[in-house]
Amino acid sequence: LTADKKERKVSDLSFGTKEQLVFLSRLCLAEILSEKERHVLVFDDNLVHTDTSRLATACEMLRQVSAQAQVVLMTCHPERYDPILDVATVHRLRPLGYR
């Protein structure tokens, strides 16, 4: 639904909006699965096309879900996740064959 309550097909949505829907679906699934035991939730740069204001909201959601599930976030743009560094352990990995 749009802000004016009109239905839209998923195919009509922007790529950024689609990736945000996938992100939210995975967060919801992680919350359900982690009710009884802690699970791992892995993201691999799946908010690349998300604008800055929505990314801030996504970071807050990651902060909240990290209390229930272990979150592994892989990205080529670590500066985008600065808002959650206070609750994150950062590991910088190098590609294989990198010198």
PDB file of C-alpha atoms in Angstrom:
ATOM      1  CA  LEU A   1       0.000   0.000   0.000  1.00  0.00           C
ATOM      2  CA  THR A   2       1.126   3.521  -0.705  1.00  0.00           C
ATOM      3  CA  ALA A   3       0.859   6.432   1.728  1.00  0.00           C
ATOM      4  CA  ASP A   4      -2.530   7.273   0.187  1.00  0.00           C
ATOM      5  CA  LYS A   5      -3.671   3.642   0.714  1.00  0.00           C
ATOM      6  CA  LYS A   6      -3.462   2.577  -2.928  1.00  0.00           C
ATOM      7  CA  GLU A   7      -2.313  -0.936  -3.749  1.00  0.00           C
ATOM      8  CA  ARG A   8       0.787  -1.370  -5.895  1.00  0.00           C
ATOM      9  CA  LYS A   9       2.301  -4.420  -7.486  1.00  0.00           C
ATOM     10  CA  VAL A  10       5.715  -5.435  -6.184  1.00  0.00           C
ATOM     11  CA  SER A  11       7.005  -5.162  -9.753  1.00  0.00           C
ATOM     12  CA  ASP A  12       6.116  -1.430  -9.690  1.00  0.00           C
ATOM     13  CA  LEU A  13       8.321  -0.757  -6.658  1.00  0.00           C
ATOM     14  CA  SER A  14      11.833   0.646  -6.890  1.00  0.00           C
ATOM     15  CA  PHE A  15      14.766  -1.702  -6.380  1.00  0.00           C
ATOM     16  CA  GLY A  16      15.558   0.044  -3.073  1.00  0.00           C
ATOM     17  CA  THR A  17      12.010  -0.491  -1.811  1.00  0.00           C
ATOM     18  CA  LYS A  18      12.134  -4.157  -2.804  1.00  0.00           C
ATOM     19  CA  GLU A  19      15.404  -4.680  -0.929  1.00  0.00           C
ATOM     20  CA  GLN A  20      13.893  -3.004   2.136  1.00  0.00           C
ATOM     21  CA  LEU A  21      10.905  -5.369   1.994  1.00  0.00           C
ATOM     22  CA  VAL A  22      13.254  -8.365   1.854  1.00  0.00           C
ATOM     23  CA  PHE A  23      15.232  -6.910   4.781  1.00  0.00           C
ATOM     24  CA  LEU A  24      12.060  -6.450   6.855  1.00  0.00           C
ATOM     25  CA  SER A  25      10.820  -9.946   5.988  1.00  0.00           C
ATOM     26  CA  ARG A  26      14.105 -11.443   7.164  1.00  0.00           C
ATOM     27  CA  LEU A  27      14.012  -9.430  10.396  1.00  0.00           C
ATOM     28  CA  CYS A  28      10.479 -10.657  11.093  1.00  0.00           C
ATOM     29  CA  LEU A  29      11.457 -14.251  10.382  1.00  0.00           C
ATOM     30  CA  ALA A  30      14.496 -13.925  12.660  1.00  0.00           C
ATOM     31  CA  GLU A  31      12.309 -12.580  15.450  1.00  0.00           C
ATOM     32  CA  ILE A  32       9.924 -15.517  15.140  1.00  0.00           C
ATOM     33  CA  LEU A  33      12.719 -18.106  14.957  1.00  0.00           C
ATOM     34  CA  SER A  34      14.612 -16.570  17.863  1.00  0.00           C
ATOM     35  CA  GLU A  35      11.740 -16.708  20.342  1.00  0.00           C
ATOM     36  CA  LYS A  36      13.136 -19.849  22.000  1.00  0.00           C
ATOM     37  CA  GLU A  37      16.804 -19.752  21.060  1.00  0.00           C
ATOM     38  CA  ARG A  38      19.203 -17.267  19.545  1.00  0.00           C
ATOM     39  CA  HIS A  39      19.800 -17.597  15.793  1.00  0.00           C
ATOM     40  CA  VAL A  40      22.218 -16.073  13.304  1.00  0.00           C
ATOM     41  CA  LEU A  41      20.958 -13.575  10.759  1.00  0.00           C
ATOM     42  CA  VAL A  42      23.320 -12.894   7.834  1.00  0.00           C
ATOM     43  CA  PHE A  43      23.093  -9.872   5.544  1.00  0.00           C
ATOM     44  CA  ASP A  44      25.420  -9.332   2.591  1.00  0.00           C
ATOM     45  CA  ASP A  45      25.135  -5.706   1.442  1.00  0.00           C
ATOM     46  CA  ASN A  46      21.421  -5.983   0.940  1.00  0.00           C
ATOM     47  CA  LEU A  47      20.680  -2.321   1.731  1.00  0.00           C
ATOM     48  CA  VAL A  48      22.950  -0.895  -0.959  1.00  0.00           C
ATOM     49  CA  HIS A  49      20.126   0.954  -2.728  1.00  0.00           C
ATOM     50  CA  THR A  50      18.527   2.297   0.447  1.00  0.00           C
ATOM     51  CA  ASP A  51      18.571   6.042   0.997  1.00  0.00           C
ATOM     52  CA  THR A  52      20.211   7.583   4.071  1.00  0.00           C
ATOM     53  CA  SER A  53      17.052   8.224   6.115  1.00  0.00           C
ATOM     54  CA  ARG A  54      15.688   4.718   5.574  1.00  0.00           C
ATOM     55  CA  LEU A  55      19.121   3.259   6.289  1.00  0.00           C
ATOM     56  CA  ALA A  56      19.088   5.018   9.678  1.00  0.00           C
ATOM     57  CA  THR A  57      15.780   3.299  10.439  1.00  0.00           C
ATOM     58  CA  ALA A  58      17.207  -0.042   9.267  1.00  0.00           C
ATOM     59  CA  CYS A  59      20.218   0.442  11.560  1.00  0.00           C
ATOM     60  CA  GLU A  60      17.898   0.995  14.509  1.00  0.00           C
ATOM     61  CA  MET A  61      16.030  -2.191  13.599  1.00  0.00           C
ATOM     62  CA  LEU A  62      19.340  -4.086  13.439  1.00  0.00           C
ATOM     63  CA  ARG A  63      20.216  -2.701  16.866  1.00  0.00           C
ATOM     64  CA  GLN A  64      16.929  -3.999  18.269  1.00  0.00           C
ATOM     65  CA  VAL A  65      17.091  -7.442  16.665  1.00  0.00           C
ATOM     66  CA  SER A  66      20.688  -7.902  17.828  1.00  0.00           C
ATOM     67  CA  ALA A  67      19.309  -8.352  21.360  1.00  0.00           C
ATOM     68  CA  GLN A  68      17.530 -11.521  20.185  1.00  0.00           C
ATOM     69  CA  ALA A  69      19.668 -12.829  17.320  1.00  0.00           C
ATOM     70  CA  GLN A  70      23.278 -12.724  16.275  1.00  0.00           C
ATOM     71  CA  VAL A  71      23.557 -10.405  13.275  1.00  0.00           C
ATOM     72  CA  VAL A  72      26.344 -10.821  10.729  1.00  0.00           C
ATOM     73  CA  LEU A  73      26.528  -7.916   8.321  1.00  0.00           C
ATOM     74  CA  MET A  74      28.923  -8.002   5.381  1.00  0.00           C
ATOM     75  CA  THR A  75      29.399  -4.813   3.416  1.00  0.00           C
ATOM     76  CA  CYS A  76      31.714  -2.943   1.086  1.00  0.00           C
ATOM     77  CA  HIS A  77      30.379   0.276   2.634  1.00  0.00           C
ATOM     78  CA  PRO A  78      31.042   0.002   6.395  1.00  0.00           C
ATOM     79  CA  GLU A  79      30.650   3.756   6.911  1.00  0.00           C
ATOM     80  CA  ARG A  80      26.922   3.371   6.205  1.00  0.00           C
ATOM     81  CA  TYR A  81      26.576   1.384   9.423  1.00  0.00           C
ATOM     82  CA  ASP A  82      28.370   3.834  11.744  1.00  0.00           C
ATOM     83  CA  PRO A  83      25.152   4.376  13.761  1.00  0.00           C
ATOM     84  CA  ILE A  84      25.343   0.828  15.150  1.00  0.00           C
ATOM     85  CA  LEU A  85      29.070   0.545  15.796  1.00  0.00           C
ATOM     86  CA  ASP A  86      28.480   0.921  19.532  1.00  0.00           C
ATOM     87  CA  VAL A  87      26.763  -2.508  19.582  1.00  0.00           C
ATOM     88  CA  ALA A  88      28.894  -4.139  16.883  1.00  0.00           C
ATOM     89  CA  THR A  89      32.105  -6.078  16.791  1.00  0.00           C
ATOM     90  CA  VAL A  90      33.836  -5.129  13.564  1.00  0.00           C
ATOM     91  CA  HIS A  91      36.045  -7.493  11.613  1.00  0.00           C
ATOM     92  CA  ARG A  92      37.660  -6.232   8.449  1.00  0.00           C
ATOM     93  CA  LEU A  93      38.137  -9.061   5.994  1.00  0.00           C
ATOM     94  CA  ARG A  94      40.296  -8.991   2.899  1.00  0.00           C
ATOM     95  CA  PRO A  95      39.425 -10.782  -0.330  1.00  0.00           C
ATOM     96  CA  LEU A  96      41.380 -13.953  -1.033  1.00  0.00           C
ATOM     97  CA  GLY A  97      44.496 -13.189  -3.030  1.00  0.00           C
ATOM     98  CA  TYR A  98      44.646  -9.627  -1.707  1.00  0.00           C
ATOM     99  CA  ARG A  99      48.139  -8.378  -0.850  1.00  0.00           C
TER     100      ARG A  99
END
